[in-house]
PDB file of C-alpha atoms in Angstrom:
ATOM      1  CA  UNK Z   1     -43.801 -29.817 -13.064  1.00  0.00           C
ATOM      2  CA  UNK Z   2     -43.455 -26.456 -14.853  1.00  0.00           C
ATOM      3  CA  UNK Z   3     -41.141 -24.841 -12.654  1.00  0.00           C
ATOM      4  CA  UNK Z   4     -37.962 -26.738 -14.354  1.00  0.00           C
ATOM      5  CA  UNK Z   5     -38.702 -25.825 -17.813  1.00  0.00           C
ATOM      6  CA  UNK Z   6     -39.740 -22.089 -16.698  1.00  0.00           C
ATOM      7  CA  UNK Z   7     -36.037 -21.755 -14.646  1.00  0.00           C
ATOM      8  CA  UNK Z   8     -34.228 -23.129 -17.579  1.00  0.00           C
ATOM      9  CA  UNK Z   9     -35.805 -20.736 -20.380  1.00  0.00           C
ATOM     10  CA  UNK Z  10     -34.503 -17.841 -17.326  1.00  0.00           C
ATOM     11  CA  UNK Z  11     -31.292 -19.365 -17.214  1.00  0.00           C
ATOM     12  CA  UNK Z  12     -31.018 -19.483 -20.605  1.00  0.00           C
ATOM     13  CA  UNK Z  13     -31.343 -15.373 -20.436  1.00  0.00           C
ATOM     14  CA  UNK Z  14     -29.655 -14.468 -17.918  1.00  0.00           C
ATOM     15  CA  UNK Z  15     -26.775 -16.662 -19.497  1.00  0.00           C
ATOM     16  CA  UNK Z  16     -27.276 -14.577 -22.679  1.00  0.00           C
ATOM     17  CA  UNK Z  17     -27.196 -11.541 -21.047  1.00  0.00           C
ATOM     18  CA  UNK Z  18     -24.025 -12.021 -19.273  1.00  0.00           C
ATOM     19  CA  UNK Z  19     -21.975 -13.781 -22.417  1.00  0.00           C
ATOM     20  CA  UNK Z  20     -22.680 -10.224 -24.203  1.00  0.00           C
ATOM     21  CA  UNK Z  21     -20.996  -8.706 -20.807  1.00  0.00           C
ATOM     22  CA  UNK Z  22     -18.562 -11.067 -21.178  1.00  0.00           C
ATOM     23  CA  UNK Z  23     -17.688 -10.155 -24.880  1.00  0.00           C
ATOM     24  CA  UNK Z  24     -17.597  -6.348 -23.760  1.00  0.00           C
ATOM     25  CA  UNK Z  25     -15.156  -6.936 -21.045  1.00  0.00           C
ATOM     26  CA  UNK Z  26     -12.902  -8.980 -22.764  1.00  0.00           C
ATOM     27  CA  UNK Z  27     -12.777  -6.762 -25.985  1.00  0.00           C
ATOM     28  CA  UNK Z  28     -12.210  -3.903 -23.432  1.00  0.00           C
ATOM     29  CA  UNK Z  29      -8.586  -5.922 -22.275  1.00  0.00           C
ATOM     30  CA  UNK Z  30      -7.640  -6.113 -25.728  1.00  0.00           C
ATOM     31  CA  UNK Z  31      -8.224  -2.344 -26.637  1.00  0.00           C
ATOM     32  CA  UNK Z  32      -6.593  -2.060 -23.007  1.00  0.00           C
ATOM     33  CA  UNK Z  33      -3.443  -4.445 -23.997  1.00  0.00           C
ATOM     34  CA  UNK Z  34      -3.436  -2.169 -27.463  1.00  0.00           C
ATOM     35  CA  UNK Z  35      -3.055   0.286 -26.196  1.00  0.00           C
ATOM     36  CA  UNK Z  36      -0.546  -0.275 -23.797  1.00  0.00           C
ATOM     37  CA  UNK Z  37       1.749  -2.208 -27.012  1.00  0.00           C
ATOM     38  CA  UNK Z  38       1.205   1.064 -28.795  1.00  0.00           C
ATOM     39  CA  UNK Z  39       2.218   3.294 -26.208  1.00  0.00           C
ATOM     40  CA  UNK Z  40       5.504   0.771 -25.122  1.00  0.00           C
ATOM     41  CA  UNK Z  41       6.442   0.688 -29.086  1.00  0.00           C
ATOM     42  CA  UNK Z  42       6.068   4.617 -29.757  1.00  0.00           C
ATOM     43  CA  UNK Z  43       8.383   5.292 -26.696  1.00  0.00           C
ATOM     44  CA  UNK Z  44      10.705   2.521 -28.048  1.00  0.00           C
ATOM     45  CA  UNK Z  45      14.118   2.900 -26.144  1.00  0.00           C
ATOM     46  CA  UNK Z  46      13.704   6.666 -24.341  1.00  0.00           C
ATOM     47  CA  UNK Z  47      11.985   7.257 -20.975  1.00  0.00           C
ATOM     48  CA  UNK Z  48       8.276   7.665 -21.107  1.00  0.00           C
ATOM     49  CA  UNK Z  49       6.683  11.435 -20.622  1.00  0.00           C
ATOM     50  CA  UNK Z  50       4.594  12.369 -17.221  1.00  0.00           C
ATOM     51  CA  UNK Z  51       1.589  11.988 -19.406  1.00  0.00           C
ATOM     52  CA  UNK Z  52       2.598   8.709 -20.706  1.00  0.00           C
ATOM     53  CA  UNK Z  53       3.399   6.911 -17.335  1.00  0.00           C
ATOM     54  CA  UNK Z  54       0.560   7.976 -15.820  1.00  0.00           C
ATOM     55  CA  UNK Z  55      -1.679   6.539 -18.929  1.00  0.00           C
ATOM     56  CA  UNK Z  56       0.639   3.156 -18.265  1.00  0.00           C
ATOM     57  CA  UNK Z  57       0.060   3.014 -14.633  1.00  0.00           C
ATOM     58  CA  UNK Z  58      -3.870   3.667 -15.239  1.00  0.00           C
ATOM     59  CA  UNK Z  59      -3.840   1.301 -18.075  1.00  0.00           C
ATOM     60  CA  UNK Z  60      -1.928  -1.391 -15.776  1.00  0.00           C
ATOM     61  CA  UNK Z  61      -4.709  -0.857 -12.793  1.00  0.00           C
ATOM     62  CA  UNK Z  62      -7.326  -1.076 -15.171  1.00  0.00           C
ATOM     63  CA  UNK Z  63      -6.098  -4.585 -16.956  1.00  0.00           C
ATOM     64  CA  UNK Z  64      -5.606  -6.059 -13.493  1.00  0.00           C
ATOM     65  CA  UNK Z  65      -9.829  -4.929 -11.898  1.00  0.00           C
ATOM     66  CA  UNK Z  66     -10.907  -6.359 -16.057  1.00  0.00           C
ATOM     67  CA  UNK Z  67      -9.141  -9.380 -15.673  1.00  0.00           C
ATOM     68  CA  UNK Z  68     -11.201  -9.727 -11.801  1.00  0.00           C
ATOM     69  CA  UNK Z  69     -13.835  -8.651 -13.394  1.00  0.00           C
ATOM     70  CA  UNK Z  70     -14.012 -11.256 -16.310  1.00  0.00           C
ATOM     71  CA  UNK Z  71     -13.269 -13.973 -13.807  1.00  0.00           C
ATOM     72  CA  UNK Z  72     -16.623 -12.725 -12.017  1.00  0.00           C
ATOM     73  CA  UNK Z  73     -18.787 -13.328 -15.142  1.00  0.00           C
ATOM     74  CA  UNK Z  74     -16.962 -16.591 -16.013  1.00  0.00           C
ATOM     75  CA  UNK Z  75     -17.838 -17.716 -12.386  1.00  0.00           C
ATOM     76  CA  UNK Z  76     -21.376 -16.106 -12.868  1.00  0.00           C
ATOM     77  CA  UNK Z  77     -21.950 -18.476 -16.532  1.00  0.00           C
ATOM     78  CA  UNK Z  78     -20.545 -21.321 -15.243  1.00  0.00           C
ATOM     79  CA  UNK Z  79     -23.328 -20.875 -12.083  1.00  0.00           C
ATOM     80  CA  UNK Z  80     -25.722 -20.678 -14.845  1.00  0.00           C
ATOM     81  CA  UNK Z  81     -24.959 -23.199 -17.195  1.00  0.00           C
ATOM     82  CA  UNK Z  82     -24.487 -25.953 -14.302  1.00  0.00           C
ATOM     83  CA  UNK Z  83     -28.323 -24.740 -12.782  1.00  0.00           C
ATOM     84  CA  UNK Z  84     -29.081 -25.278 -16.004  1.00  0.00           C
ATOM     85  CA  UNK Z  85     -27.798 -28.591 -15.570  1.00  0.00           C
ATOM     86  CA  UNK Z  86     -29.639 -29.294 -12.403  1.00  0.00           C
ATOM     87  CA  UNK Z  87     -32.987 -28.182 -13.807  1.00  0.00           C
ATOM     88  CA  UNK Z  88     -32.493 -30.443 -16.686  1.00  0.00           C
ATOM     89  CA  UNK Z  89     -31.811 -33.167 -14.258  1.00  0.00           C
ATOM     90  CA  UNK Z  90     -35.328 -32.231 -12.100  1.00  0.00           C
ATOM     91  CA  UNK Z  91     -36.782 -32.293 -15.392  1.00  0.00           C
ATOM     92  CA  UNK Z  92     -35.651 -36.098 -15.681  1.00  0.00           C
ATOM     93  CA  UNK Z  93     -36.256 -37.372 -12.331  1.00  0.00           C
ATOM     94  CA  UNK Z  94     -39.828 -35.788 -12.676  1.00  0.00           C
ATOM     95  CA  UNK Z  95     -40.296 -38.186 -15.505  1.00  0.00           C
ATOM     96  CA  UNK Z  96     -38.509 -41.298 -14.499  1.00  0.00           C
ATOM     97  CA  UNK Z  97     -40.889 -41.028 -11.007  1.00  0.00           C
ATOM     98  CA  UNK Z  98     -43.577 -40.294 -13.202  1.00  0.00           C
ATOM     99  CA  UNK Z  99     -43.136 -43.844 -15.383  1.00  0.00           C
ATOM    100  CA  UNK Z 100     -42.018 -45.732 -12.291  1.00  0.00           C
ATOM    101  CA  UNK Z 101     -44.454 -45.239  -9.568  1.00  0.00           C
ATOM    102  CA  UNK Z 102     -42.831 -47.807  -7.143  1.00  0.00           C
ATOM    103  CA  UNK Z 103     -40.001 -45.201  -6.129  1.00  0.00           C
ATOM    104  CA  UNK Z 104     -40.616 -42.590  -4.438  1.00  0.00           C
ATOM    105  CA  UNK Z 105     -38.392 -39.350  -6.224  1.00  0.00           C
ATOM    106  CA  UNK Z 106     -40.261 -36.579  -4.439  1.00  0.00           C
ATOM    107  CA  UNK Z 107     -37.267 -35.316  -1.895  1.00  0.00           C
ATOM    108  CA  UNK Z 108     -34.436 -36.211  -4.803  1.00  0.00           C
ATOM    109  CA  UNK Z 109     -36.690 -33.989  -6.984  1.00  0.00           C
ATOM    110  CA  UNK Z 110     -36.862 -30.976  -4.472  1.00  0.00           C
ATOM    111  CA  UNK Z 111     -33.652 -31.479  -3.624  1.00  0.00           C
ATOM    112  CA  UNK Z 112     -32.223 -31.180  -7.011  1.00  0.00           C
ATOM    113  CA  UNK Z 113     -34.599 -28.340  -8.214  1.00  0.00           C
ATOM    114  CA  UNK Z 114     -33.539 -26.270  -4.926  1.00  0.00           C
ATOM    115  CA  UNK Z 115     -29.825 -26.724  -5.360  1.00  0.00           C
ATOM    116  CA  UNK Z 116     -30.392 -25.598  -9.020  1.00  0.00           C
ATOM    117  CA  UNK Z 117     -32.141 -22.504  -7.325  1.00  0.00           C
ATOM    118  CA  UNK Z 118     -29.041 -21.861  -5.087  1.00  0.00           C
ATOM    119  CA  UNK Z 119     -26.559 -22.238  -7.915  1.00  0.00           C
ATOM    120  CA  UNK Z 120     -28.649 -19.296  -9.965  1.00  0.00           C
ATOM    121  CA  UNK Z 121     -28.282 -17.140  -6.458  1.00  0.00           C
ATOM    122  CA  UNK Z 122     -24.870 -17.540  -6.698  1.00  0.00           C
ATOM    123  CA  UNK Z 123     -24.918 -16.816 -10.392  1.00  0.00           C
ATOM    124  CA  UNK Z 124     -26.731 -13.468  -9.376  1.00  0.00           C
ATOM    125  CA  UNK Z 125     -24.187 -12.495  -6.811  1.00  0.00           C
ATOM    126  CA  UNK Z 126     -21.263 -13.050  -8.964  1.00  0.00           C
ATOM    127  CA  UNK Z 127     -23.079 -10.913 -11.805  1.00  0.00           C
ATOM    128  CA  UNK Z 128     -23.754  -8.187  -8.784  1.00  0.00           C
ATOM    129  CA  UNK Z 129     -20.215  -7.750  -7.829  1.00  0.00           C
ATOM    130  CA  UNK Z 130     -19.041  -7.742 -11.978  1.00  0.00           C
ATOM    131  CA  UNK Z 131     -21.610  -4.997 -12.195  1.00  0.00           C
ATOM    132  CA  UNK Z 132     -20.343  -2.826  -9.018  1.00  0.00           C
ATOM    133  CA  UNK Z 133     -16.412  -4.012  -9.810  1.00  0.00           C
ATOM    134  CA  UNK Z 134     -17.338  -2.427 -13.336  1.00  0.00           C
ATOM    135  CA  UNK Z 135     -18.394   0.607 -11.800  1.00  0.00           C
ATOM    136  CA  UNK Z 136     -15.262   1.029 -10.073  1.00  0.00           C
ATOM    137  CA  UNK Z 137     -13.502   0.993 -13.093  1.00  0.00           C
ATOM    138  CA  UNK Z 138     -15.130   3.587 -14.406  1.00  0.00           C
ATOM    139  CA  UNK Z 139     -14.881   5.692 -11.184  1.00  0.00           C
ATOM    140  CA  UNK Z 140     -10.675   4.716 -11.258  1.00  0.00           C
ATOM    141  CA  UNK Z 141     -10.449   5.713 -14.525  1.00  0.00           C
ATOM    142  CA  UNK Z 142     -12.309   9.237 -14.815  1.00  0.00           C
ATOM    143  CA  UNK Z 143     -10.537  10.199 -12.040  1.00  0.00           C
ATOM    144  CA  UNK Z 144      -7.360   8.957 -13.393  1.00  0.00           C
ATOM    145  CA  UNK Z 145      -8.028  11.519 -16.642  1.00  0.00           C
ATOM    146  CA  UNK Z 146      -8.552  14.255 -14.118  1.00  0.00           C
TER     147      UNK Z 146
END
């Protein structure tokens, strides 16, 4: 009867964990885009410089792995939010077969609470593959400044 309420308060913080990953990554495409306006408007009309392209180009990779990246953690939230959703729903059926003792809820109720469990693995993997995808940025990008 407990496990519902105990996998919604650890939904709840891994969903607040990865929101504040989500603000970082998405603040990092607009200082990305910024930058790129900046650099595009300071050339204006003439060719860009050696150093310049190469910042484009790196700037360019980098916005396309961030946007893959932020699709990873909105795929990893939305897994949370809708296990969320299941364990609310366990939480209810536990009740309502509680109350009404003539059906029997027991399989609907496992069943519901280990799809909920699933949909958190697959919240875990998404926020696995954000984490390595934004190490790979990192690695693209200090080599691109070498």
């Amino acid at each position: 009867m407990l496990a519902p309420a105990v996998m919604i308060n650890a939904c709840g913080l891994l969903i607040l964990g990865i929101n504040n990953k989500y603000s970082i990554v998405v603040n990092r495409v607009r200082l990305l885009n910024e930058e790129k306006r900046i650099l595009t408007l300071k050339a204006g009309g003439r060719d860009f410089t050696y150093e310049e392209g190469v910042r484009l180009e790196s700037i360019a990779h980098q916005l396309r792995e961030l946007v893959f990246r932020v699709r990873l953690v909105r795929n990893a939230v939305l897994s949370y939010t809708a296990a969320v959703a299941l364990f609310v729903l366990t939480s209810l059926l536990i009740a309502f077969d509680y109350f009404n003792q003539g059906l029997d809820l027991q399989a609907l109720i496992i069943g519901a609470f280990l799809v909920g469990m699933i949909v958190v693995f697959t919240g875990v993997g998404f926020a696995f593959f954000e984490t390595k995808k934004g190490y790979d940025i990192v690695k693209y990008e200090v080599a691109a400044d070498e």
